[in-house]
Structures are given as structure tokens and as C-alpha cells.
């Protein structure tokens, strides 16, 4: 589908401020609250092949200034002993590492910190490598309903501090609708990420803003809840966020029938209920395991384990933690779970339509539910979502829930396809430095409003 | 007849209500907390789940304060130039009265001045999210786009009643705490709940 480079280069609408002398790579930066996903394409006119290559080489770093307990050799000395991004790879001790994050409930609130993280990313990561090249264009993402204040701040950061020439900000939750795996005209994106979960209906490339629904529960709250439970039942791990997060990602799973499963467990006598089989080997700095975050214990290997090693046995919290996404009322959050969230979004979409049209729209949307975001990586998530949604959806409607091949990179990939389509159509996408200097941050705000 | 019957019924109701009141143990009456306090405690717990695990100030060492000069290059923007320029002028002005004083001031102030400009200008945007969202809601109300706001997008409560899950161990819970309204499954969990969780919140 990609047109030849010559035809595009000849079109006058491509980019007004582009000149051949500038290096014309575009940096894509999916600014997630948990992880930044970043990649670069070589020029304005990129093909699907380029996109695949760029996504394959994408950098994924925590969006945080990390402070280890002890200094890590090889990391440049900074005040506060903070380290960024790929420097964590040389770190062998994640216990009691603290993370300062610029995001607060999903929105960037600490701009100085974000500036540090971004400039380190752009200067030091090999795959992005925007240090030597001329900083040409950057495409960032932000969550739905990003306030004008944040757009103002980010435009200033991008143009004045990082020195980019062109800039655009896209809505991260809408972008997976444009990724290669999504082919239909209408879909609902369920993005269950670090700070919150969104259900976003996208029809013909436009987001139905009034129907977007948000559940204020994400991976961070789940990690914190698990941290609290483990600290209460086993070891005090209140400050071992990184380790608990790894436990959450590796051990937790979504139960197909939570109540039935715990009822079964509950029938056992109390002494047998908490099975003594260890699930997880906690990291040990002295013996130095391969993985500094510890590892999952294979039940077959239990007898061979060192009896003095610190192991962790998890009981129902293995399924309780992901369960919160489906039933937030379990911790007293008065919002619907993810299955109902999708239904609420679809119903809001079709609320003002005559009955037969509403039915058709519903059928389109329910037929294409795209699941992205890190929480969808819990084993059994998609199956459970389907099972929970089925009774809520009219029986004659076919329900299909799909998970993106890599749920965490779907927004990055989608933003590349979106950019490609938008630039092919010849409509203005980027805000150039000249425009910014002329009209100020308001031009960014109105341009971004026109995009999705 | 009717009046007498009504009077008798009223008397019986009064007796009943008095009886019922007397039946509640004073211990329980004392313990009960009004709905707003329960809600607040629950909200605080939920807010605690959103918190970052950052070492409290002064516990490890100073506040997060990266030095910029050594590492990352920012593009040469006007703000930095202007403020650094100013600081130089000031130090010159200071150097007139006495040499010793000027040395001390420049040595003390210059590192902090070097740091400040880059941080200060962008950090003016560090506004608490609540304020930003309130402002945004006001703007939406003026523009008539209240359907497309952060507030409007919040998920509605579930159509189904909340499940009864023990707040301590995660199993099904038949009992409710009289004080805070959260659930617990056994006496053991109830004791734990009273000791560590009831109307309390973590860190």
C-alpha cells in the first residue's frame, strides 16, 4: 500500500519546512507512565517494512529516575545517585530501588524529571540515537483528554529544551486502532496500562470522545496491592517495588472463575490452604542468580532447592491481583470492571441512534475489541474478558476479543501507521518550530484537537 | 374504636422502637462511623495504591536533584543564556565592596545558579493534577464540551452488586465490620482487620 518515494516527495503537502539538507528521521516516543517505548524511522516517507523494522528495534525503558540502594559501577555519577533507562541493565541489585516517576495518575506532572529522562533517552540509547543527527521531528503520545496545560508544557519541552524542529502529540489509547493487526473500520481499544484502563471506540479513524470510558485502576495499583499483601503475609517488601512487579508479571494469572476457584480452596482445612510449595525465588545478592529480580520456581525443581534460600509462596493472591481489573469493587473502588467498561463505551456510542442503526454499530464494535497494554499479558486475560462480556452483550451479536501481538508496543506501532496514513492524505500533521514561534503553544493545542 | 386502635398501634410502635434501640449494644453504637468517614478512609486507601515508592526525603540522602552541567546537553536556549548572564553581572556588582565577600558569594551561588535556570523554567509547569483538571473542566463548561472531559469519561459503577471478598485474605466473606463496613471471613481475619486495617490506611 505504500506509494513510491518519488510520488510522495513530489507532493507539495508533505512537509512545508522540510529541506533536503536536514536529516529527516522521525522519533516516535510512546510516553507511557510505566515504560517509555521509543523508536525511529529514517525519513518522512516510510514503508510498512520500515515500521516493522523500527518496532523490532524499539527501546523500552522505565519512565522513571531510578535510585538503587547501592551505587552501580559504570554509571556516571549524578546527584541523588539516579540512573536512567538502559543503565539498569548493569544493575545487579534491585532491592529497595526507588523510582521517581514524572507521571501522576497517568498524566505528566513533573516536567523537570521528564526532561531529564527524555534527554537521557535521546542522547544515550543506541536505537534512538538522536544525539548526532539533527533533531528533526518527534511524535509523542499522551493519554485521552490530555489537558491544555500539559500540551503547553510538552511543546515547550520539545521545542525549547530538546531542540526539535517539528512535533506532534497523538492520543496513545487511540493509536492501536491503526496498527497493522487492526483491519476493520470500527473497533474498541481496551488499553489497560500502568495508571488506568481505557475503553476507546474508534470509528473510521475518529475517536468517539463522548463514549470514552476510563477505569482508574492499572498495573501500578496492582503492584502496590500485591506489595502490601506480600508484606503482610510473608516478608516486608514495601520498598521492593521492582521485585514485586516482577513477581506480579511472572506469577499472577487471571482465573477463569474466581469465586469457584477460591471456594474450592476454601473447602480445604485451614492448615492445608496455604500450600507450602514455593512459587518464587527471591533475589539474593550474595550468591548472584542470573536474574537480579529472582525467578519462578519450577515445581519439579522444588526438592533440589537450597533450603536456606528465601522463597515466596503465593496463595490466592496469584489470582486475586489480576482479578481486581475485572471486579474493582473487591478493594472498594466503585467503578465497573474492564468487561463492563467496554460495554459502557459501546452503549454510549450507540445511545443516540435509532434502534436498528444502534444494533448495527454495536455489532461492528463488539466484533472487534482490541486489547492492548501491559495488564493484558496476564495469562488468561483475553479468555476471561470474553467470558465476562458475553452475558452483557446481546446474544445475536458476535463477540470477538483480540490481543495485539505485542500489547505494549501496539500504540507505538499504531502511531507509525497513523502518521503514514495522515501524511499520505496530505493533511497537516506536524507543528513546526516556525509555527510555534509565531503562534505559541495554542497552535499545538488546536492542531492536536484536529487529529483524532 | 379506630382512634383507640391507632393510639394502641402507635404506643406499640414506640415500645418496639424503644426496645430496638435498647437492643443495640453500646459498644457497637460507639463503634459505628458515619458513611462519609467510611468513604474517606476507603478513598485514602485507594489513593495510597497510586503512590510511587519514593524514598522519603532525608531518609537516604538529599532530594532528587540531578546535576545537568555534567551530563546531558540541552539545546542552547535563550532562557539559560539570559539567566546565566544575569548571574555573572550580579557577581561582578558584588565584587566591588570587598574581595573576600565576593569570592564566598560567587563560590556559593554559582553552582546553584547553574542548576536553576534549566529546572526552573520547565518546572513552572509542575502543577498538581487536580488543579489542572479543575481548570480543564471549567474550560469545557464554557465551551460546552463537558461530554469530552476527564470527569465524564470515568467508568460508571457496575451494574452488579459488589462481591463479598475478605479484605484480609481474599476468600469469600460472610461478615461485615460494624465500624468501617469492609468484609472479613473468619474471626482470625476479623481480628487482623481490627488491628491493622479498620479505618486505617497504609503508608
Coordinates of N, CA, C and O in Angstrom, one line a residue, chain B residues 10 13 33 37-38 45 49 55 58 65 72-73 76 83 86 112-113 115 131 135 168-169 171 179 182:
Chain B
X10 N -49.7 3.0 67.8 CA -48.6 4.0 68.0 C -47.8 3.7 69.2 O -46.5 3.7 69.2
X13 N -45.7 0.7 68.5 CA -44.5 1.0 67.7 C -43.5 1.7 68.5 O -42.3 1.4 68.4
X33 N -19.5 4.3 62.5 CA -18.9 5.5 62.0 C -19.8 6.0 60.8 O -20.4 5.1 60.2
X37 N -17.1 9.2 56.7 CA -15.8 8.8 57.2 C -15.4 7.5 56.6 O -14.2 7.3 56.3
X38 N -16.4 6.6 56.4 CA -16.0 5.3 55.7 C -15.5 5.6 54.3 O -14.5 5.0 53.9
X45 N -7.3 4.9 51.1 CA -6.6 3.6 50.8 C -6.3 3.5 49.3 O -5.3 3.0 48.9
X49 N -2.7 3.4 46.9 CA -2.3 2.4 45.9 C -1.7 3.1 44.7 O -1.0 2.5 43.9
X55 N 11.8 7.0 48.1 CA 12.4 7.1 49.4 C 12.1 8.5 50.0 O 12.3 9.5 49.3
X58 N 15.3 12.9 52.9 CA 16.1 12.9 54.1 C 16.4 11.5 54.6 O 17.3 11.3 55.5
X65 N 17.9 15.5 42.9 CA 18.5 16.8 42.4 C 19.6 16.5 41.4 O 20.8 16.5 41.7
X72 N 23.9 15.8 30.4 CA 23.0 16.0 29.2 C 23.1 17.4 28.6 O 23.1 18.4 29.3
X73 N 23.2 17.4 27.3 CA 23.3 18.8 26.7 C 21.9 19.2 26.3 O 21.2 18.5 25.6
X76 N 21.0 25.2 23.2 CA 21.3 26.5 23.7 C 20.0 27.4 23.6 O 19.8 28.0 22.6
X83 N 19.6 33.9 32.0 CA 19.8 33.9 33.4 C 21.2 33.7 33.9 O 21.7 34.4 34.8
X86 N 22.8 37.1 33.7 CA 22.4 37.9 34.8 C 23.2 37.6 36.0 O 23.7 38.5 36.7
X112 N 24.5 26.6 42.2 CA 23.1 26.6 42.3 C 22.5 27.3 41.2 O 21.5 27.0 40.6
X113 N 23.1 28.5 40.8 CA 22.6 29.2 39.7 C 22.7 28.5 38.4 O 21.8 28.5 37.5
X115 N 22.4 25.4 38.0 CA 21.4 24.4 38.0 C 20.0 25.0 37.8 O 19.2 24.5 37.0
X131 N -5.6 20.5 40.2 CA -5.8 21.9 39.8 C -6.0 21.9 38.2 O -6.9 22.6 37.7
X135 N -9.3 23.2 36.1 CA -9.3 24.2 35.2 C -9.8 23.8 33.8 O -10.6 24.5 33.2
X168 N -9.0 -9.1 54.1 CA -7.7 -9.6 54.7 C -7.1 -10.7 53.8 O -5.9 -10.7 53.4
X169 N -7.9 -11.8 53.6 CA -7.3 -12.9 52.9 C -7.8 -13.2 51.5 O -7.2 -14.0 50.8
X171 N -10.6 -14.5 50.5 CA -11.6 -15.5 50.3 C -13.0 -14.9 50.4 O -13.1 -13.7 50.8
X179 N -17.7 -1.3 62.1 CA -17.2 0.1 62.1 C -17.0 0.6 60.7 O -17.5 1.7 60.4
X182 N -16.1 -2.9 55.8 CA -15.5 -3.8 54.9 C -15.7 -5.3 55.4 O -16.2 -5.5 56.5

